[in-house]
């Protein structure tokens, strides 16, 4: 007898409860509850080819409810992906297993996005869907014509970011985005009704979505609802009424099945209830064959697509973009040469715009945007016309007042491939999208954050808008390159480095206020070194002044004052800590020489918290910064208030030098 | 002729445009657009007494769209508050003016909350409304019977946190919360339609809100809509259709009036259009008198309330709570004595629950909660029964999967006064509520964050759930006390310090895994010192081991191994950096003695990023930590993988000592 849909779904349930049991940790409830829905989706709708997880025109599947990772691991395994193997499943949640606690895109092919932090998978899916439409408009149906599927739980829908994602997707009419909502009425603490009384379908309709509903345990009804979703031009939410932990005799329908192993007895009962008479981790051949056959469903589509690509006039460009390779010979050298010939005193946010004009003209894959601060972030260029529901081929997204939604969407766009997203907000609002910045770094996505108004230099808007702890708090995120350029040249260099880096995110912290062009040569991209000697001491060197961004100008003035008194001082511009830390020791020791503090005083100047600067100044050095919240007032007065003036710093440095001599 | 409503509203418009012009920066559009609505609210509805901004039973007014700060400054000034004076208004946005760029609760009485970071004022208002209902249920209508009013803009409604706030308020049926939405169809980048297509009233209705609508420039229609809102038992959104910058001849209705001075010519035109024939900053006496009379409207109510309080049987307790004073003699000393007599090896999250049992029993003002992780955060106690729409007198809020909404609500509760909120989530999700944690610190609110699963020690859930950079990124926030206790005793001490601190927030980072009780005496609250010598060297001291939380156990084991080899080592437990930094130099130098590294090696051990630890180890010390993302696997294997074992650390310390000797 041919295996039924139920048999196929029960294979997922069995693998999920067995793997969680073997790991003695994990989340069986969600995979068991959504096994039926997932079976219909993967066996009847999802366009994919397990033989080539990187097929550019595959549908994207994102398990936003990432704690239910055994669902997607089971689906990948059963559908015929090379990994996870059965042994991988048996090693679920063990060290170095590709079957990590939550799905990780860097551990396993077929995992499109790293999920677990609730709401972000869904919000990244919006970015996948934007990228698909943008590439479709840029190329054509022959090359780009796929869908984005999401499985999301109540947690994903309750998180604030869901509102931003839903609003953005509805506004952009992303009809190829379909979200299957695991409506099991259970959260960790108990019934959803403990904390929510929302009419979710009504909310989605209010934001321009189509909402379909189904019994999540009736295969035909599931298919009917998905068909309904596909027929709609709007993004669709498919409400799947399910029972969490379905099959577990006493724990099904309760939060007891959510986040811990069912236990041997409950599993035995589930096997009986499901009619699954197989040993742990055993999937009968006929069921395996049915799953494998389903996994081969799109092989012909894939072959036809390859043929279309082979003869396509845009093949080279399409392949270049999907590979994430920049156009041959891309550089900003000409633009930088122009700056050297004709120096500009502008804010680095303006310098960023100038660099972006050159960069976006040369890189058609860049997609810009801002969280409603376009005129402040200076993120729009001539090359980046509006991307909206009327024109998906545009290159500038009006993300609205949705910093977190923007950042997550950019992650999704980068993960989709073929585009390089950048987006702007104020640096202080890095906090609003910090969880997505972290996921950019963890997922190794090429996303560029353009964060302007990067200090008290923004002035009157006051402490709510003045970043203080932000620079260093962002530097703490592993894998994120935080740049704070000091002038037009460094800004261009940092932009070049940001787009050239294909394995992770970059963040540019940019000034509101004008800054002089301090660099007078550009034989090398010095920003790539993270820090470099901008000016060398002329008098015998007693001081190294280390500064970033807008404070390099101050360091230069301090140096001039010291040199005038015969005190030699280097100025080191340090646009990127992480890049400097990665330099060879010789280079680092040359820029920041080892010496006793009484011989060489290291001084840092940055309009932010001083914690962390000890790494570069040593504890015995001097650190000028701001270890409290800012204040409202004109920027020059604030710099004076917080002691960040050449006069104050020069005096303090001299006092320290004298004290050391005594 | 008696001044009209229009005259009163135009006084606001004139002050707003004049102050922004004088400051040469600021946001005139919103105050001018909402002047009519605000006039109706403040002259006819708002219960307040300018003579006593701290009257506990006043209505609370929160300007969530904080950039329109001149609206509330004008309202306070015109209504008769002692500050801002006319001179204060003339000094809008100048250094040390109480009229800062955005409203700041610590600069001016009558400003209930610091706003500007969009969406948070609204979300804090939910907390104000929760506190009001809780205190009403705890005391009675005689003492607590007021409303919470919000003015919010499109930005506040588009931010993700709005979804969380709306969902929470709707679920809790906070009928005394009324939000006046400035529906001007404009954002900074242009028309709202550039980025949003949402049917906002439908969304609010879907979340259990009542929605009223009015012409925001028709005084009677505004009053009608507010009456409709007041008549509803549900929280209400009043959609006020307005024209941004109303009165400005060319900029009204455009984003051009949003965020910059109108300019002399436009102001002249606005004066003509509004029929406002007065010089800059001049408000005619009759209009002033009308405003002052409106400000005195609730004086009788206030007097009657004082009489009720004077004779109220709960007067002392009510006054104690509103003053934020803890009950006389409150301490956890008895509980701690019990621990010393009967040591417990438990996770610090469990130790926190144990401390909370004693603490919540002694402090009826504490209101607990969790963002749907109650069983993991261990935040619920016997004393804290559910606070919900059926019982506002409860003391435990099921916040749902709404970390940011929870944190903002806690800020609002603390700002309201009379309650001490604490709430839990996983430490990694501090990122989700970081903008509100920052506002806790900036606003000096007594909020306690209970953040469990504080390291790779959580194990299998993997890198998405393992905090790495979080401890130090939180330590960077000025004014936030971050605690990472190592055992039951320190956990109790840190809880005591957290509730005793009335001028700012505290955050407890707590382990998932069990930890031994290391403290054997509690003659003093050593955690109050931030760091202290837990174990002193026996052999001649060569090493100081500094550790926090779960890694103190490792430091103790390293010490034992070193001592066994005749190498003297102190163990310093450092539960709170900020408290240690605030100690006198003598104390700090005693705990971390100055010495050359070859004489005394300082070593830090913490399962997080090492950046920042240079402050305590010096650059020449050793830092054991994790400068990459974590991984999925059993916790002990992860500790080994990242080198955080006594064996590895002992070996490395010895190697360093030997290298130094050579």
Short mmCIF file of N, CA and C in Angstrom, two decimals, chain B residues 117-184:
data_model
loop_
_atom_site.label_atom_id
_atom_site.label_comp_id
_atom_site.label_asym_id
_atom_site.label_seq_id
_atom_site.Cartn_x
_atom_site.Cartn_y
_atom_site.Cartn_z
N UNK B 117 12.62 58.55 21.51
CA UNK B 117 12.78 57.25 20.84
C UNK B 117 11.39 56.71 20.53
N UNK B 118 11.06 56.65 19.28
CA UNK B 118 9.65 56.48 18.89
C UNK B 118 9.03 55.19 19.40
N UNK B 119 7.78 55.31 19.76
CA UNK B 119 6.99 54.17 20.21
C UNK B 119 7.06 53.92 21.69
N UNK B 120 8.12 54.42 22.34
CA UNK B 120 8.30 54.06 23.74
C UNK B 120 7.40 54.85 24.69
N UNK B 121 7.08 56.08 24.34
CA UNK B 121 6.17 56.83 25.21
C UNK B 121 4.83 56.12 25.30
N UNK B 122 4.31 55.74 24.19
CA UNK B 122 3.06 54.98 24.11
C UNK B 122 3.18 53.71 24.96
N UNK B 123 4.26 52.98 24.78
CA UNK B 123 4.42 51.71 25.48
C UNK B 123 4.62 51.92 26.98
N UNK B 124 5.26 53.02 27.35
CA UNK B 124 5.37 53.33 28.78
C UNK B 124 4.00 53.68 29.34
N UNK B 125 3.18 54.34 28.53
CA UNK B 125 1.85 54.71 29.00
C UNK B 125 1.04 53.47 29.40
N UNK B 126 1.27 52.38 28.70
CA UNK B 126 0.60 51.13 29.09
C UNK B 126 1.01 50.76 30.51
N UNK B 127 2.27 50.95 30.84
CA UNK B 127 2.73 50.69 32.19
C UNK B 127 2.11 51.63 33.21
N UNK B 128 2.02 52.90 32.85
CA UNK B 128 1.33 53.85 33.73
C UNK B 128 -0.09 53.35 34.03
N UNK B 129 -0.77 52.92 32.98
CA UNK B 129 -2.16 52.50 33.14
C UNK B 129 -2.27 51.21 33.95
N UNK B 130 -1.28 50.33 33.81
CA UNK B 130 -1.27 49.11 34.64
C UNK B 130 -1.08 49.50 36.10
N UNK B 131 -0.12 50.38 36.36
CA UNK B 131 0.15 50.78 37.74
C UNK B 131 -1.09 51.43 38.36
N UNK B 132 -1.77 52.23 37.59
CA UNK B 132 -2.97 52.90 38.11
C UNK B 132 -4.01 51.87 38.53
N UNK B 133 -4.25 50.92 37.66
CA UNK B 133 -5.28 49.90 37.99
C UNK B 133 -4.82 49.04 39.16
N UNK B 134 -3.53 48.73 39.19
CA UNK B 134 -3.05 47.88 40.29
C UNK B 134 -3.20 48.59 41.62
N UNK B 135 -2.83 49.84 41.66
CA UNK B 135 -2.93 50.60 42.90
C UNK B 135 -4.39 50.88 43.26
N UNK B 136 -5.21 51.08 42.24
CA UNK B 136 -6.63 51.25 42.50
C UNK B 136 -7.20 50.01 43.18
N UNK B 137 -6.81 48.86 42.67
CA UNK B 137 -7.31 47.61 43.24
C UNK B 137 -6.73 47.36 44.62
N UNK B 138 -5.50 47.80 44.83
CA UNK B 138 -4.84 47.60 46.11
C UNK B 138 -5.38 48.55 47.17
N UNK B 139 -5.60 49.78 46.76
CA UNK B 139 -6.19 50.77 47.67
C UNK B 139 -7.67 50.90 47.25
N UNK B 140 -8.08 52.03 46.73
CA UNK B 140 -9.48 52.14 46.31
C UNK B 140 -9.67 53.39 45.47
N UNK B 141 -10.90 53.61 45.04
CA UNK B 141 -11.20 54.77 44.20
C UNK B 141 -10.90 56.08 44.92
N UNK B 142 -10.99 56.06 46.22
CA UNK B 142 -10.78 57.30 46.96
C UNK B 142 -9.37 57.83 46.77
N UNK B 143 -8.42 56.92 46.60
CA UNK B 143 -7.03 57.36 46.50
C UNK B 143 -6.49 57.31 45.07
N UNK B 144 -6.95 56.35 44.30
CA UNK B 144 -6.37 56.15 42.97
C UNK B 144 -7.50 56.01 41.96
N UNK B 145 -7.61 57.00 41.12
CA UNK B 145 -8.70 57.00 40.16
C UNK B 145 -8.38 58.03 39.08
N UNK B 146 -7.42 57.69 38.25
CA UNK B 146 -7.03 58.66 37.22
C UNK B 146 -6.78 57.98 35.88
N UNK B 147 -6.54 58.78 34.91
CA UNK B 147 -6.42 58.31 33.53
C UNK B 147 -5.01 58.55 32.99
N UNK B 148 -4.74 57.87 31.91
CA UNK B 148 -3.47 58.05 31.21
C UNK B 148 -3.76 58.51 29.79
N UNK B 149 -3.17 59.62 29.42
CA UNK B 149 -3.38 60.22 28.10
C UNK B 149 -2.08 60.22 27.32
N UNK B 150 -2.20 59.96 26.06
CA UNK B 150 -1.01 59.91 25.21
C UNK B 150 -1.29 60.71 23.94
N UNK B 151 -0.30 61.45 23.51
CA UNK B 151 -0.33 61.97 22.13
C UNK B 151 0.77 61.25 21.36
N UNK B 152 0.36 60.62 20.29
CA UNK B 152 1.30 59.79 19.51
C UNK B 152 1.19 60.14 18.04
N UNK B 153 2.29 59.95 17.33
CA UNK B 153 2.29 60.20 15.90
C UNK B 153 2.42 58.92 15.10
N UNK B 154 2.52 59.08 13.79
CA UNK B 154 2.61 57.90 12.94
C UNK B 154 3.84 57.07 13.25
N UNK B 155 4.93 57.73 13.62
CA UNK B 155 6.14 56.99 13.95
C UNK B 155 5.92 56.06 15.12
N UNK B 156 5.24 56.57 16.14
CA UNK B 156 4.96 55.73 17.31
C UNK B 156 4.12 54.52 16.93
N UNK B 157 3.23 54.71 15.97
CA UNK B 157 2.34 53.61 15.60
C UNK B 157 2.99 52.62 14.64
N UNK B 158 4.01 53.08 13.92
CA UNK B 158 4.64 52.18 12.95
C UNK B 158 5.71 51.32 13.58
N UNK B 159 6.34 51.79 14.64
CA UNK B 159 7.38 51.02 15.33
C UNK B 159 6.82 49.68 15.83
N UNK B 160 7.66 48.68 15.81
CA UNK B 160 7.25 47.36 16.27
C UNK B 160 6.70 47.34 17.69
N UNK B 161 7.29 48.13 18.54
CA UNK B 161 6.88 48.10 19.94
C UNK B 161 5.41 48.49 20.08
N UNK B 162 4.90 49.22 19.11
CA UNK B 162 3.50 49.60 19.21
C UNK B 162 2.60 48.37 19.22
N UNK B 163 2.95 47.39 18.41
CA UNK B 163 2.18 46.15 18.37
C UNK B 163 2.16 45.48 19.75
N UNK B 164 3.31 45.49 20.40
CA UNK B 164 3.38 44.86 21.72
C UNK B 164 2.56 45.65 22.73
N UNK B 165 2.69 46.96 22.67
CA UNK B 165 1.97 47.81 23.63
C UNK B 165 0.46 47.72 23.41
N UNK B 166 0.06 47.76 22.17
CA UNK B 166 -1.36 47.69 21.85
C UNK B 166 -1.93 46.33 22.27
N UNK B 167 -1.17 45.28 22.00
CA UNK B 167 -1.64 43.95 22.37
C UNK B 167 -1.78 43.78 23.87
N UNK B 168 -0.81 44.30 24.59
CA UNK B 168 -0.84 44.18 26.05
C UNK B 168 -1.99 45.00 26.64
N UNK B 169 -2.14 46.22 26.17
CA UNK B 169 -3.20 47.09 26.70
C UNK B 169 -4.59 46.53 26.36
N UNK B 170 -4.73 46.03 25.16
CA UNK B 170 -6.02 45.45 24.78
C UNK B 170 -6.35 44.22 25.60
N UNK B 171 -5.34 43.39 25.78
CA UNK B 171 -5.55 42.17 26.56
C UNK B 171 -5.92 42.50 28.00
N UNK B 172 -5.28 43.49 28.55
CA UNK B 172 -5.54 43.86 29.95
C UNK B 172 -6.73 44.81 30.10
N UNK B 173 -7.35 45.13 28.98
CA UNK B 173 -8.56 45.99 28.99
C UNK B 173 -8.33 47.26 29.79
N UNK B 174 -7.28 47.98 29.43
CA UNK B 174 -6.91 49.20 30.16
C UNK B 174 -7.74 50.36 29.65
N UNK B 175 -8.98 50.39 30.08
CA UNK B 175 -9.94 51.36 29.55
C UNK B 175 -9.63 52.80 29.89
N UNK B 176 -8.77 53.01 30.87
CA UNK B 176 -8.43 54.40 31.22
C UNK B 176 -7.24 54.93 30.44
N UNK B 177 -6.81 54.15 29.49
CA UNK B 177 -5.73 54.60 28.62
C UNK B 177 -6.34 55.15 27.33
N UNK B 178 -6.03 56.38 27.02
CA UNK B 178 -6.58 57.02 25.82
C UNK B 178 -5.45 57.65 25.02
N UNK B 179 -5.37 57.22 23.79
CA UNK B 179 -4.29 57.68 22.92
C UNK B 179 -4.86 58.58 21.82
N UNK B 180 -4.34 59.78 21.76
CA UNK B 180 -4.75 60.72 20.72
C UNK B 180 -3.71 60.64 19.61
N UNK B 181 -4.15 60.12 18.49
CA UNK B 181 -3.23 59.88 17.37
C UNK B 181 -3.25 61.07 16.42
N UNK B 182 -2.09 61.64 16.25
CA UNK B 182 -1.92 62.78 15.34
C UNK B 182 -1.84 62.24 13.91
N UNK B 183 -2.99 62.09 13.30
CA UNK B 183 -3.05 61.47 11.97
C UNK B 183 -2.87 62.54 10.91
N UNK B 184 -1.61 62.90 10.69
CA UNK B 184 -1.34 63.98 9.73
C UNK B 184 -0.82 63.47 8.39
#
